[in-house]
């Protein structure tokens, strides 16, 4: 084993001088070479890019896999597949697993029963939703997560390495500057010492006293020469340190300027992620619409309004529920056509004759103040709670609201349904 003691001692000495210089700078006892403004701006921009890229990357992982702790085994397996440079096998999504459970349950309940046949249909569409989700996760991982990960684990590590090297070069440069400053100061003191050639007696004889004078003169000359050589050495080391610092600063600057290309690349990846997300939601919406149509056509006689949803009212049904329809006065049964004379039209609705259904009433919180336009409407105050329900033939943008003994029509957009 080749163990170089001299190199180890030299590296330890360099590390120690850098540590001393860094400590003195923090204590304000040493001067620090400042980087130029352009390089400082590039460093700040790179740090900002790294921090936000890391946050976006982590949160995108959370979005695509909301509960990573529940899939720890899968994450470990994916890690090993990545390290072995092998393709990660596709996994069953939660929606696909739910669809499979539904279809398995239908076999137990009987596929010929209404519940069993519906479970088969819903299970099939759940599998389609799961397939769309799996495709979205795969596309997002390739087009968005992978480029962000490559930047954090590749480019940024290179930039960090060069920045640490630049900081070391900067500390070495400041150490050389401090050393040169001390050498010049000592040289100036040595040059300011009394000139023994001028101050000694003109006519003296070689004696012990005269020999002492010559010895002092020689020592002064040697000290001055020594410090002169030390200054020359310090100046040479400073020039070398300055050259290495400038070279490393240029390398670091070129790497940091590449952040602009990184932004362009991440912008393209972001567009691809949005496109994949939009395609995924469009596909899911189409599957759900097809499922609603199929269930409505298959079970329309049993559940006539089970899937009538008004998107503009945030989940408020446009028609009465089956239970409320059966208990409302004047409501017609599914097997008998409604009697026009008994229908409650919104224009001729008599509020005092409307009675709340036995079931189907809901609590609602008033979002904004509302002044009734006529006697058929109910004035509202923000943040109050009222009871609301609907009646057949009524405008879906309105509900019947009750507050104590007061009753009247209320606009749906002014309400937040609670139960």
mmCIF file of C-alpha atoms in Angstrom:
data_model
loop_
_atom_site.group_PDB
_atom_site.id
_atom_site.type_symbol
_atom_site.label_atom_id
_atom_site.label_comp_id
_atom_site.label_asym_id
_atom_site.label_seq_id
_atom_site.Cartn_x
_atom_site.Cartn_y
_atom_site.Cartn_z
ATOM 1 C CA UNK A 1 0.000 0.000 0.000
ATOM 2 C CA UNK A 2 1.540 3.264 -1.135
ATOM 3 C CA UNK A 3 0.981 5.677 1.730
ATOM 4 C CA UNK A 4 2.448 9.100 0.974
ATOM 5 C CA UNK A 5 3.067 10.767 4.328
ATOM 6 C CA UNK A 6 4.367 13.975 2.776
ATOM 7 C CA UNK A 7 1.270 14.406 0.631
ATOM 8 C CA UNK A 8 -0.965 13.711 3.612
ATOM 9 C CA UNK A 9 0.896 16.293 5.689
ATOM 10 C CA UNK A 10 0.713 18.802 2.843
ATOM 11 C CA UNK A 11 -3.050 18.287 2.385
ATOM 12 C CA UNK A 12 -3.565 18.640 6.133
ATOM 13 C CA UNK A 13 -1.596 21.889 6.110
ATOM 14 C CA UNK A 14 -3.657 23.287 3.225
ATOM 15 C CA UNK A 15 -6.886 22.305 4.945
ATOM 16 C CA UNK A 16 -5.738 23.960 8.159
ATOM 17 C CA UNK A 17 -4.787 27.250 6.471
ATOM 18 C CA UNK A 18 -8.139 27.316 4.661
ATOM 19 C CA UNK A 19 -9.971 26.691 7.917
ATOM 20 C CA UNK A 20 -8.061 29.490 9.634
ATOM 21 C CA UNK A 21 -8.771 31.873 6.761
ATOM 22 C CA UNK A 22 -12.467 30.979 6.732
ATOM 23 C CA UNK A 23 -12.755 31.428 10.499
ATOM 24 C CA UNK A 24 -11.003 34.792 10.441
ATOM 25 C CA UNK A 25 -13.297 35.965 7.635
ATOM 26 C CA UNK A 26 -16.359 35.031 9.664
ATOM 27 C CA UNK A 27 -14.932 36.873 12.660
ATOM 28 C CA UNK A 28 -14.130 39.921 10.538
ATOM 29 C CA UNK A 29 -10.398 39.597 11.122
ATOM 30 C CA UNK A 30 -9.406 38.870 7.518
ATOM 31 C CA UNK A 31 -10.233 40.290 4.115
ATOM 32 C CA UNK A 32 -12.304 38.265 1.677
ATOM 33 C CA UNK A 33 -12.030 38.342 -2.102
ATOM 34 C CA UNK A 34 -15.493 39.095 -3.461
ATOM 35 C CA UNK A 35 -16.733 37.490 -6.662
ATOM 36 C CA UNK A 36 -17.804 39.727 -9.510
ATOM 37 C CA UNK A 37 -21.466 40.751 -9.602
ATOM 38 C CA UNK A 38 -22.280 38.686 -12.697
ATOM 39 C CA UNK A 39 -20.975 35.481 -11.116
ATOM 40 C CA UNK A 40 -22.808 36.235 -7.872
ATOM 41 C CA UNK A 41 -26.063 36.659 -9.803
ATOM 42 C CA UNK A 42 -25.481 33.370 -11.627
ATOM 43 C CA UNK A 43 -24.871 31.583 -8.323
ATOM 44 C CA UNK A 44 -28.041 33.043 -6.777
ATOM 45 C CA UNK A 45 -30.049 32.057 -9.852
ATOM 46 C CA UNK A 46 -28.638 28.520 -9.780
ATOM 47 C CA UNK A 47 -29.479 28.122 -6.087
ATOM 48 C CA UNK A 48 -33.021 29.329 -6.724
ATOM 49 C CA UNK A 49 -33.383 26.902 -9.645
ATOM 50 C CA UNK A 50 -32.133 23.991 -7.580
ATOM 51 C CA UNK A 51 -34.388 24.721 -4.595
ATOM 52 C CA UNK A 52 -37.588 25.110 -6.599
ATOM 53 C CA UNK A 53 -36.813 22.222 -8.927
ATOM 54 C CA UNK A 54 -36.403 19.996 -5.894
ATOM 55 C CA UNK A 55 -39.695 21.164 -4.378
ATOM 56 C CA UNK A 56 -41.585 20.721 -7.665
ATOM 57 C CA UNK A 57 -40.045 17.279 -8.152
ATOM 58 C CA UNK A 58 -40.978 16.089 -4.651
ATOM 59 C CA UNK A 59 -44.516 17.450 -4.820
ATOM 60 C CA UNK A 60 -45.083 15.949 -8.283
ATOM 61 C CA UNK A 61 -44.073 12.595 -6.831
ATOM 62 C CA UNK A 62 -46.634 13.114 -4.077
ATOM 63 C CA UNK A 63 -49.278 14.027 -6.676
ATOM 64 C CA UNK A 64 -48.608 10.935 -8.749
ATOM 65 C CA UNK A 65 -48.251 8.666 -5.704
ATOM 66 C CA UNK A 66 -50.210 10.222 -2.790
ATOM 67 C CA UNK A 67 -49.293 7.578 -0.193
ATOM 68 C CA UNK A 68 -45.680 6.502 -0.770
ATOM 69 C CA UNK A 69 -45.424 5.060 2.755
ATOM 70 C CA UNK A 70 -48.054 2.464 1.863
ATOM 71 C CA UNK A 71 -46.022 1.417 -1.167
ATOM 72 C CA UNK A 72 -42.607 1.290 0.483
ATOM 73 C CA UNK A 73 -41.888 -2.166 -0.885
ATOM 74 C CA UNK A 74 -42.745 -1.046 -4.406
ATOM 75 C CA UNK A 75 -40.525 2.024 -4.067
ATOM 76 C CA UNK A 76 -37.588 -0.115 -2.911
ATOM 77 C CA UNK A 77 -38.125 -2.474 -5.815
ATOM 78 C CA UNK A 78 -38.206 0.459 -8.249
ATOM 79 C CA UNK A 79 -34.947 1.729 -6.754
ATOM 80 C CA UNK A 80 -33.208 -1.575 -7.414
ATOM 81 C CA UNK A 81 -34.597 -1.749 -10.952
ATOM 82 C CA UNK A 82 -33.226 1.753 -11.637
ATOM 83 C CA UNK A 83 -29.797 0.861 -10.243
ATOM 84 C CA UNK A 84 -29.713 -2.311 -12.340
ATOM 85 C CA UNK A 85 -30.783 -0.291 -15.388
ATOM 86 C CA UNK A 86 -33.760 -2.550 -15.983
ATOM 87 C CA UNK A 87 -37.313 -1.698 -16.986
ATOM 88 C CA UNK A 88 -39.660 -1.235 -14.042
ATOM 89 C CA UNK A 89 -42.665 -3.589 -14.372
ATOM 90 C CA UNK A 90 -46.097 -1.991 -14.681
ATOM 91 C CA UNK A 91 -48.219 -2.187 -11.551
ATOM 92 C CA UNK A 92 -51.931 -2.508 -10.949
ATOM 93 C CA UNK A 93 -53.470 0.847 -10.072
ATOM 94 C CA UNK A 94 -55.997 1.336 -7.288
ATOM 95 C CA UNK A 95 -58.818 1.838 -9.780
ATOM 96 C CA UNK A 96 -57.937 -1.383 -11.600
ATOM 97 C CA UNK A 97 -57.833 -3.236 -8.304
ATOM 98 C CA UNK A 98 -61.239 -1.823 -7.344
ATOM 99 C CA UNK A 99 -62.664 -2.873 -10.709
ATOM 100 C CA UNK A 100 -61.346 -6.398 -10.221
ATOM 101 C CA UNK A 101 -62.903 -6.596 -6.755
ATOM 102 C CA UNK A 102 -66.242 -5.447 -8.167
ATOM 103 C CA UNK A 103 -66.198 -8.067 -10.887
ATOM 104 C CA UNK A 104 -65.193 -10.789 -8.431
ATOM 105 C CA UNK A 105 -68.041 -9.716 -6.138
ATOM 106 C CA UNK A 106 -70.472 -9.872 -9.077
ATOM 107 C CA UNK A 107 -69.566 -13.532 -9.605
ATOM 108 C CA UNK A 108 -70.505 -14.233 -5.994
ATOM 109 C CA UNK A 109 -73.739 -12.233 -6.041
ATOM 110 C CA UNK A 110 -74.752 -13.533 -9.437
ATOM 111 C CA UNK A 111 -73.965 -11.753 -12.699
ATOM 112 C CA UNK A 112 -77.600 -12.088 -13.766
ATOM 113 C CA UNK A 113 -78.917 -10.024 -10.834
ATOM 114 C CA UNK A 114 -79.311 -6.239 -11.205
ATOM 115 C CA UNK A 115 -76.636 -5.588 -8.589
ATOM 116 C CA UNK A 116 -74.257 -8.134 -10.041
ATOM 117 C CA UNK A 117 -74.598 -6.907 -13.618
ATOM 118 C CA UNK A 118 -74.091 -3.319 -12.459
ATOM 119 C CA UNK A 119 -70.973 -4.335 -10.538
ATOM 120 C CA UNK A 120 -69.590 -5.915 -13.701
ATOM 121 C CA UNK A 121 -70.253 -2.759 -15.712
ATOM 122 C CA UNK A 122 -68.811 -0.392 -13.114
ATOM 123 C CA UNK A 123 -65.852 -2.690 -12.560
ATOM 124 C CA UNK A 124 -65.035 -2.657 -16.261
ATOM 125 C CA UNK A 125 -65.045 1.134 -16.362
ATOM 126 C CA UNK A 126 -62.956 1.290 -13.194
ATOM 127 C CA UNK A 127 -60.372 -0.825 -14.980
ATOM 128 C CA UNK A 128 -60.452 1.600 -17.891
ATOM 129 C CA UNK A 129 -59.902 4.489 -15.498
ATOM 130 C CA UNK A 130 -57.007 2.603 -13.929
ATOM 131 C CA UNK A 131 -55.472 1.967 -17.325
ATOM 132 C CA UNK A 132 -55.684 5.670 -18.155
ATOM 133 C CA UNK A 133 -54.092 6.493 -14.803
ATOM 134 C CA UNK A 134 -51.249 4.039 -15.390
ATOM 135 C CA UNK A 135 -50.560 5.555 -18.808
ATOM 136 C CA UNK A 136 -50.569 9.051 -17.284
ATOM 137 C CA UNK A 137 -48.154 8.021 -14.527
ATOM 138 C CA UNK A 138 -45.826 6.401 -17.052
ATOM 139 C CA UNK A 139 -45.847 9.404 -19.384
ATOM 140 C CA UNK A 140 -45.347 11.895 -16.551
ATOM 141 C CA UNK A 141 -42.460 9.905 -15.094
ATOM 142 C CA UNK A 142 -40.636 9.840 -18.437
ATOM 143 C CA UNK A 143 -41.397 13.336 -19.738
ATOM 144 C CA UNK A 144 -41.349 15.348 -16.508
ATOM 145 C CA UNK A 145 -39.933 13.605 -13.450
ATOM 146 C CA UNK A 146 -36.927 12.061 -15.185
ATOM 147 C CA UNK A 147 -35.528 15.371 -16.574
ATOM 148 C CA UNK A 148 -35.921 17.034 -13.170
ATOM 149 C CA UNK A 149 -34.221 14.116 -11.447
ATOM 150 C CA UNK A 150 -31.394 14.140 -14.002
ATOM 151 C CA UNK A 151 -30.762 17.817 -13.280
ATOM 152 C CA UNK A 152 -30.718 17.343 -9.501
ATOM 153 C CA UNK A 153 -28.597 14.191 -9.554
ATOM 154 C CA UNK A 154 -26.369 15.070 -12.516
ATOM 155 C CA UNK A 155 -25.916 18.700 -13.540
ATOM 156 C CA UNK A 156 -26.401 20.120 -10.073
ATOM 157 C CA UNK A 157 -23.844 17.768 -8.519
ATOM 158 C CA UNK A 158 -21.305 18.896 -11.103
ATOM 159 C CA UNK A 159 -22.102 22.550 -10.417
ATOM 160 C CA UNK A 160 -21.833 22.005 -6.653
ATOM 161 C CA UNK A 161 -18.476 20.286 -7.049
ATOM 162 C CA UNK A 162 -17.045 23.149 -9.129
ATOM 163 C CA UNK A 163 -18.437 25.735 -6.714
ATOM 164 C CA UNK A 164 -16.738 24.020 -3.774
ATOM 165 C CA UNK A 165 -13.508 23.990 -5.769
ATOM 166 C CA UNK A 166 -13.964 27.694 -6.526
ATOM 167 C CA UNK A 167 -14.425 28.425 -2.832
ATOM 168 C CA UNK A 168 -11.208 26.530 -2.036
ATOM 169 C CA UNK A 169 -9.339 28.488 -4.712
ATOM 170 C CA UNK A 170 -10.719 31.696 -3.264
ATOM 171 C CA UNK A 171 -9.538 30.752 0.253
ATOM 172 C CA UNK A 172 -6.074 29.864 -1.107
ATOM 173 C CA UNK A 173 -5.934 33.229 -2.875
ATOM 174 C CA UNK A 174 -6.831 35.117 0.282
ATOM 175 C CA UNK A 175 -4.269 33.123 2.284
ATOM 176 C CA UNK A 176 -1.580 34.152 -0.239
ATOM 177 C CA UNK A 177 -2.720 37.777 -0.051
ATOM 178 C CA UNK A 178 -2.494 37.741 3.745
ATOM 179 C CA UNK A 179 0.923 36.056 3.607
ATOM 180 C CA UNK A 180 2.243 38.648 1.157
ATOM 181 C CA UNK A 181 0.903 41.463 3.285
ATOM 182 C CA UNK A 182 2.687 40.116 6.370
ATOM 183 C CA UNK A 183 5.937 39.601 4.433
ATOM 184 C CA UNK A 184 5.915 43.179 3.109
ATOM 185 C CA UNK A 185 5.178 44.539 6.566
ATOM 186 C CA UNK A 186 8.118 42.580 8.047
ATOM 187 C CA UNK A 187 10.371 43.692 5.199
ATOM 188 C CA UNK A 188 9.475 47.320 5.818
ATOM 189 C CA UNK A 189 10.317 46.956 9.507
ATOM 190 C CA UNK A 190 13.652 45.358 8.682
ATOM 191 C CA UNK A 191 14.464 48.147 6.219
ATOM 192 C CA UNK A 192 13.617 50.756 8.842
ATOM 193 C CA UNK A 193 16.223 49.400 11.302
ATOM 194 C CA UNK A 194 19.260 51.730 12.043
ATOM 195 C CA UNK A 195 22.106 51.593 9.523
ATOM 196 C CA UNK A 196 25.009 50.378 11.588
ATOM 197 C CA UNK A 197 27.446 51.352 8.839
ATOM 198 C CA UNK A 198 26.473 54.999 9.332
ATOM 199 C CA UNK A 199 26.169 55.033 13.108
ATOM 200 C CA UNK A 200 29.346 53.245 14.136
ATOM 201 C CA UNK A 201 32.548 55.330 14.925
ATOM 202 C CA UNK A 202 34.605 56.353 11.950
ATOM 203 C CA UNK A 203 37.989 55.513 13.472
ATOM 204 C CA UNK A 204 37.663 52.354 15.401
ATOM 205 C CA UNK A 205 39.996 49.466 15.850
ATOM 206 C CA UNK A 206 39.124 45.810 15.472
ATOM 207 C CA UNK A 207 38.223 44.812 18.959
ATOM 208 C CA UNK A 208 35.536 42.782 20.656
ATOM 209 C CA UNK A 209 33.225 45.834 20.567
ATOM 210 C CA UNK A 210 33.921 46.416 16.891
ATOM 211 C CA UNK A 211 33.279 42.751 16.127
ATOM 212 C CA UNK A 212 29.898 42.993 17.871
ATOM 213 C CA UNK A 213 28.966 45.965 15.692
ATOM 214 C CA UNK A 214 29.860 44.019 12.547
ATOM 215 C CA UNK A 215 27.834 41.043 13.752
ATOM 216 C CA UNK A 216 24.744 43.224 14.242
ATOM 217 C CA UNK A 217 25.208 44.768 10.817
ATOM 218 C CA UNK A 218 25.441 41.300 9.266
ATOM 219 C CA UNK A 219 22.357 40.068 11.091
ATOM 220 C CA UNK A 220 20.353 43.091 9.946
ATOM 221 C CA UNK A 221 21.458 42.540 6.392
ATOM 222 C CA UNK A 222 20.549 38.859 6.550
ATOM 223 C CA UNK A 223 17.107 39.610 7.979
ATOM 224 C CA UNK A 224 16.403 42.164 5.289
ATOM 225 C CA UNK A 225 17.547 39.742 2.584
ATOM 226 C CA UNK A 226 15.467 36.958 4.136
ATOM 227 C CA UNK A 227 12.290 39.022 4.147
ATOM 228 C CA UNK A 228 12.988 40.181 0.607
ATOM 229 C CA UNK A 229 13.156 36.570 -0.493
ATOM 230 C CA UNK A 230 9.988 35.832 1.475
ATOM 231 C CA UNK A 231 8.184 38.680 -0.337
ATOM 232 C CA UNK A 232 9.318 37.353 -3.717
ATOM 233 C CA UNK A 233 8.092 33.871 -2.800
ATOM 234 C CA UNK A 234 4.748 35.208 -1.550
ATOM 235 C CA UNK A 235 4.266 37.241 -4.730
ATOM 236 C CA UNK A 236 4.932 34.163 -6.862
ATOM 237 C CA UNK A 237 2.444 32.081 -4.847
ATOM 238 C CA UNK A 238 -0.100 34.885 -5.140
ATOM 239 C CA UNK A 239 0.258 34.971 -8.929
ATOM 240 C CA UNK A 240 -0.224 31.190 -9.119
ATOM 241 C CA UNK A 241 -3.244 31.319 -6.775
ATOM 242 C CA UNK A 242 -4.767 34.194 -8.742
ATOM 243 C CA UNK A 243 -4.366 32.258 -12.009
ATOM 244 C CA UNK A 244 -5.991 29.137 -10.565
ATOM 245 C CA UNK A 245 -8.809 31.184 -9.061
ATOM 246 C CA UNK A 246 -9.521 32.968 -12.345
ATOM 247 C CA UNK A 247 -9.485 29.685 -14.255
ATOM 248 C CA UNK A 248 -11.885 28.036 -11.798
ATOM 249 C CA UNK A 249 -14.152 31.093 -11.784
ATOM 250 C CA UNK A 250 -14.418 30.849 -15.580
ATOM 251 C CA UNK A 251 -15.268 27.131 -15.432
ATOM 252 C CA UNK A 252 -17.900 27.763 -12.789
ATOM 253 C CA UNK A 253 -19.359 30.674 -14.744
ATOM 254 C CA UNK A 254 -19.776 28.542 -17.888
ATOM 255 C CA UNK A 255 -21.571 25.840 -15.915
ATOM 256 C CA UNK A 256 -23.857 28.349 -14.214
ATOM 257 C CA UNK A 257 -24.748 29.990 -17.527
ATOM 258 C CA UNK A 258 -26.026 26.574 -18.609
ATOM 259 C CA UNK A 259 -28.927 27.053 -16.175
ATOM 260 C CA UNK A 260 -30.688 28.995 -18.946
ATOM 261 C CA UNK A 261 -30.658 25.869 -21.117
ATOM 262 C CA UNK A 262 -31.968 23.918 -18.145
ATOM 263 C CA UNK A 263 -34.905 26.309 -17.843
ATOM 264 C CA UNK A 264 -35.710 25.862 -21.540
ATOM 265 C CA UNK A 265 -35.596 22.083 -21.192
ATOM 266 C CA UNK A 266 -37.770 22.100 -18.075
ATOM 267 C CA UNK A 267 -40.248 24.411 -19.810
ATOM 268 C CA UNK A 268 -40.658 21.893 -22.617
ATOM 269 C CA UNK A 269 -41.078 19.089 -20.078
ATOM 270 C CA UNK A 270 -43.691 21.132 -18.218
ATOM 271 C CA UNK A 271 -45.731 21.544 -21.410
ATOM 272 C CA UNK A 272 -45.578 17.801 -21.992
ATOM 273 C CA UNK A 273 -46.708 17.146 -18.419
ATOM 274 C CA UNK A 274 -49.695 19.463 -18.819
ATOM 275 C CA UNK A 275 -50.630 17.802 -22.109
ATOM 276 C CA UNK A 276 -50.476 14.360 -20.489
ATOM 277 C CA UNK A 277 -52.535 15.555 -17.524
ATOM 278 C CA UNK A 278 -55.170 17.137 -19.768
ATOM 279 C CA UNK A 279 -55.416 13.997 -21.911
ATOM 280 C CA UNK A 280 -55.782 11.900 -18.767
ATOM 281 C CA UNK A 281 -58.643 13.963 -17.354
ATOM 282 C CA UNK A 282 -60.393 14.105 -20.727
ATOM 283 C CA UNK A 283 -60.176 10.347 -20.988
ATOM 284 C CA UNK A 284 -61.480 9.891 -17.443
ATOM 285 C CA UNK A 285 -64.355 12.275 -18.131
ATOM 286 C CA UNK A 286 -65.276 10.358 -21.269
ATOM 287 C CA UNK A 287 -65.216 7.030 -19.406
ATOM 288 C CA UNK A 288 -67.466 8.417 -16.671
ATOM 289 C CA UNK A 289 -69.913 9.854 -19.193
ATOM 290 C CA UNK A 290 -70.082 6.506 -20.981
ATOM 291 C CA UNK A 291 -70.617 4.763 -17.644
ATOM 292 C CA UNK A 292 -73.436 7.149 -16.705
ATOM 293 C CA UNK A 293 -75.153 6.616 -20.051
ATOM 294 C CA UNK A 294 -74.854 2.861 -19.808
ATOM 295 C CA UNK A 295 -76.195 2.731 -16.266
ATOM 296 C CA UNK A 296 -78.984 5.176 -17.083
ATOM 297 C CA UNK A 297 -80.091 3.107 -20.069
ATOM 298 C CA UNK A 298 -79.810 -0.168 -18.157
ATOM 299 C CA UNK A 299 -81.505 0.959 -14.924
ATOM 300 C CA UNK A 300 -83.566 3.923 -16.067
ATOM 301 C CA UNK A 301 -86.866 2.471 -14.876
ATOM 302 C CA UNK A 302 -85.536 1.673 -11.411
ATOM 303 C CA UNK A 303 -83.347 4.752 -10.830
ATOM 304 C CA UNK A 304 -84.650 7.453 -13.199
ATOM 305 C CA UNK A 305 -82.622 10.409 -11.912
ATOM 306 C CA UNK A 306 -79.699 8.745 -10.144
ATOM 307 C CA UNK A 307 -77.083 10.329 -12.381
ATOM 308 C CA UNK A 308 -78.580 13.725 -13.184
ATOM 309 C CA UNK A 309 -75.942 16.168 -11.973
ATOM 310 C CA UNK A 310 -75.878 19.898 -12.462
ATOM 311 C CA UNK A 311 -72.202 20.954 -12.627
ATOM 312 C CA UNK A 312 -73.024 24.626 -12.174
ATOM 313 C CA UNK A 313 -74.526 24.023 -8.721
ATOM 314 C CA UNK A 314 -71.522 22.121 -7.328
ATOM 315 C CA UNK A 315 -73.184 18.745 -7.018
ATOM 316 C CA UNK A 316 -76.833 19.846 -6.488
ATOM 317 C CA UNK A 317 -79.203 17.476 -8.282
ATOM 318 C CA UNK A 318 -81.268 19.010 -11.073
ATOM 319 C CA UNK A 319 -84.152 16.712 -10.316
ATOM 320 C CA UNK A 320 -85.687 15.182 -7.207
ATOM 321 C CA UNK A 321 -84.276 12.007 -5.736
ATOM 322 C CA UNK A 322 -86.349 8.823 -5.988
ATOM 323 C CA UNK A 323 -87.255 8.991 -2.327
ATOM 324 C CA UNK A 324 -88.314 12.615 -2.363
ATOM 325 C CA UNK A 325 -90.265 12.100 -5.588
ATOM 326 C CA UNK A 326 -92.346 9.384 -4.009
ATOM 327 C CA UNK A 327 -93.301 11.574 -1.018
ATOM 328 C CA UNK A 328 -93.854 14.945 -2.652
ATOM 329 C CA UNK A 329 -97.475 16.036 -3.030
ATOM 330 C CA UNK A 330 -98.684 15.858 -6.571
ATOM 331 C CA UNK A 331 -95.720 13.758 -7.738
ATOM 332 C CA UNK A 332 -96.555 11.087 -10.276
ATOM 333 C CA UNK A 333 -95.312 7.523 -10.160
ATOM 334 C CA UNK A 334 -92.929 6.260 -12.886
ATOM 335 C CA UNK A 335 -95.661 3.987 -14.327
ATOM 336 C CA UNK A 336 -98.191 6.804 -14.689
ATOM 337 C CA UNK A 337 -97.655 9.985 -16.755
ATOM 338 C CA UNK A 338 -97.740 13.194 -14.731
ATOM 339 C CA UNK A 339 -100.908 15.233 -14.633
ATOM 340 C CA UNK A 340 -100.236 18.708 -16.053
ATOM 341 C CA UNK A 341 -102.847 20.217 -13.781
ATOM 342 C CA UNK A 342 -100.973 19.049 -10.690
ATOM 343 C CA UNK A 343 -97.460 20.085 -11.858
ATOM 344 C CA UNK A 344 -95.833 22.861 -9.845
ATOM 345 C CA UNK A 345 -94.373 25.248 -12.402
ATOM 346 C CA UNK A 346 -91.875 27.818 -11.122
ATOM 347 C CA UNK A 347 -93.923 30.662 -12.567
ATOM 348 C CA UNK A 348 -97.123 29.600 -10.745
ATOM 349 C CA UNK A 349 -95.493 28.054 -7.695
ATOM 350 C CA UNK A 350 -97.499 28.743 -4.538
ATOM 351 C CA UNK A 351 -94.964 28.670 -1.738
ATOM 352 C CA UNK A 352 -97.524 28.420 1.026
ATOM 353 C CA UNK A 353 -98.871 25.189 -0.465
ATOM 354 C CA UNK A 354 -95.481 23.505 -0.709
ATOM 355 C CA UNK A 355 -94.734 21.065 2.078
ATOM 356 C CA UNK A 356 -91.246 19.698 2.822
ATOM 357 C CA UNK A 357 -90.755 16.062 1.795
ATOM 358 C CA UNK A 358 -90.428 13.383 4.419
ATOM 359 C CA UNK A 359 -86.900 12.753 3.148
ATOM 360 C CA UNK A 360 -84.570 14.695 0.906
ATOM 361 C CA UNK A 361 -84.235 17.902 2.928
ATOM 362 C CA UNK A 362 -80.741 19.304 3.397
ATOM 363 C CA UNK A 363 -79.023 21.917 5.516
ATOM 364 C CA UNK A 364 -77.352 24.780 3.654
ATOM 365 C CA UNK A 365 -75.097 27.652 4.663
ATOM 366 C CA UNK A 366 -75.790 31.050 3.094
ATOM 367 C CA UNK A 367 -72.699 32.454 1.365
ATOM 368 C CA UNK A 368 -73.936 35.973 0.534
ATOM 369 C CA UNK A 369 -76.749 38.323 1.541
ATOM 370 C CA UNK A 370 -79.775 38.119 -0.746
ATOM 371 C CA UNK A 371 -82.825 40.416 -0.919
ATOM 372 C CA UNK A 372 -86.035 38.774 -2.054
ATOM 373 C CA UNK A 373 -87.376 40.138 -5.344
ATOM 374 C CA UNK A 374 -91.022 39.222 -4.516
ATOM 375 C CA UNK A 375 -93.120 37.447 -1.898
ATOM 376 C CA UNK A 376 -92.305 34.002 -3.318
ATOM 377 C CA UNK A 377 -88.601 34.398 -2.479
ATOM 378 C CA UNK A 378 -86.827 34.246 0.869
ATOM 379 C CA UNK A 379 -84.351 36.928 1.930
ATOM 380 C CA UNK A 380 -81.015 35.588 3.132
ATOM 381 C CA UNK A 381 -78.240 36.724 5.448
ATOM 382 C CA UNK A 382 -74.666 35.476 4.974
ATOM 383 C CA UNK A 383 -73.464 32.660 7.264
ATOM 384 C CA UNK A 384 -76.944 31.659 8.432
ATOM 385 C CA UNK A 385 -78.168 28.051 8.206
ATOM 386 C CA UNK A 386 -81.441 27.146 6.477
ATOM 387 C CA UNK A 387 -83.243 23.979 5.385
ATOM 388 C CA UNK A 388 -83.594 23.478 1.620
ATOM 389 C CA UNK A 389 -85.317 20.983 -0.679
ATOM 390 C CA UNK A 390 -86.587 20.777 -4.234
ATOM 391 C CA UNK A 391 -89.903 20.016 -5.872
ATOM 392 C CA UNK A 392 -90.785 18.612 -9.297
ATOM 393 C CA UNK A 393 -90.975 21.089 -12.156
ATOM 394 C CA UNK A 394 -88.954 23.707 -10.310
ATOM 395 C CA UNK A 395 -86.126 25.637 -11.940
ATOM 396 C CA UNK A 396 -82.883 23.732 -11.078
ATOM 397 C CA UNK A 397 -81.197 27.049 -10.218
ATOM 398 C CA UNK A 398 -83.592 27.515 -7.297
ATOM 399 C CA UNK A 399 -84.503 25.587 -4.139
ATOM 400 C CA UNK A 400 -87.201 25.937 -1.506
ATOM 401 C CA UNK A 401 -85.686 27.352 1.669
ATOM 402 C CA UNK A 402 -87.143 27.375 5.195
ATOM 403 C CA UNK A 403 -86.078 29.413 8.211
ATOM 404 C CA UNK A 404 -88.410 28.903 11.148
ATOM 405 C CA UNK A 405 -91.883 29.833 9.928
ATOM 406 C CA UNK A 406 -90.530 31.631 6.842
ATOM 407 C CA UNK A 407 -90.455 29.850 3.509
ATOM 408 C CA UNK A 408 -89.541 30.894 -0.032
ATOM 409 C CA UNK A 409 -87.434 30.289 -3.100
ATOM 410 C CA UNK A 410 -83.678 30.769 -2.745
ATOM 411 C CA UNK A 411 -80.988 30.793 -5.464
ATOM 412 C CA UNK A 412 -78.656 27.800 -5.418
ATOM 413 C CA UNK A 413 -75.571 29.906 -6.182
ATOM 414 C CA UNK A 414 -75.958 31.697 -2.844
ATOM 415 C CA UNK A 415 -75.772 28.453 -0.874
ATOM 416 C CA UNK A 416 -73.279 25.888 0.295
ATOM 417 C CA UNK A 417 -74.992 22.538 0.857
ATOM 418 C CA UNK A 418 -73.814 20.893 4.084
ATOM 419 C CA UNK A 419 -75.642 17.568 4.230
#
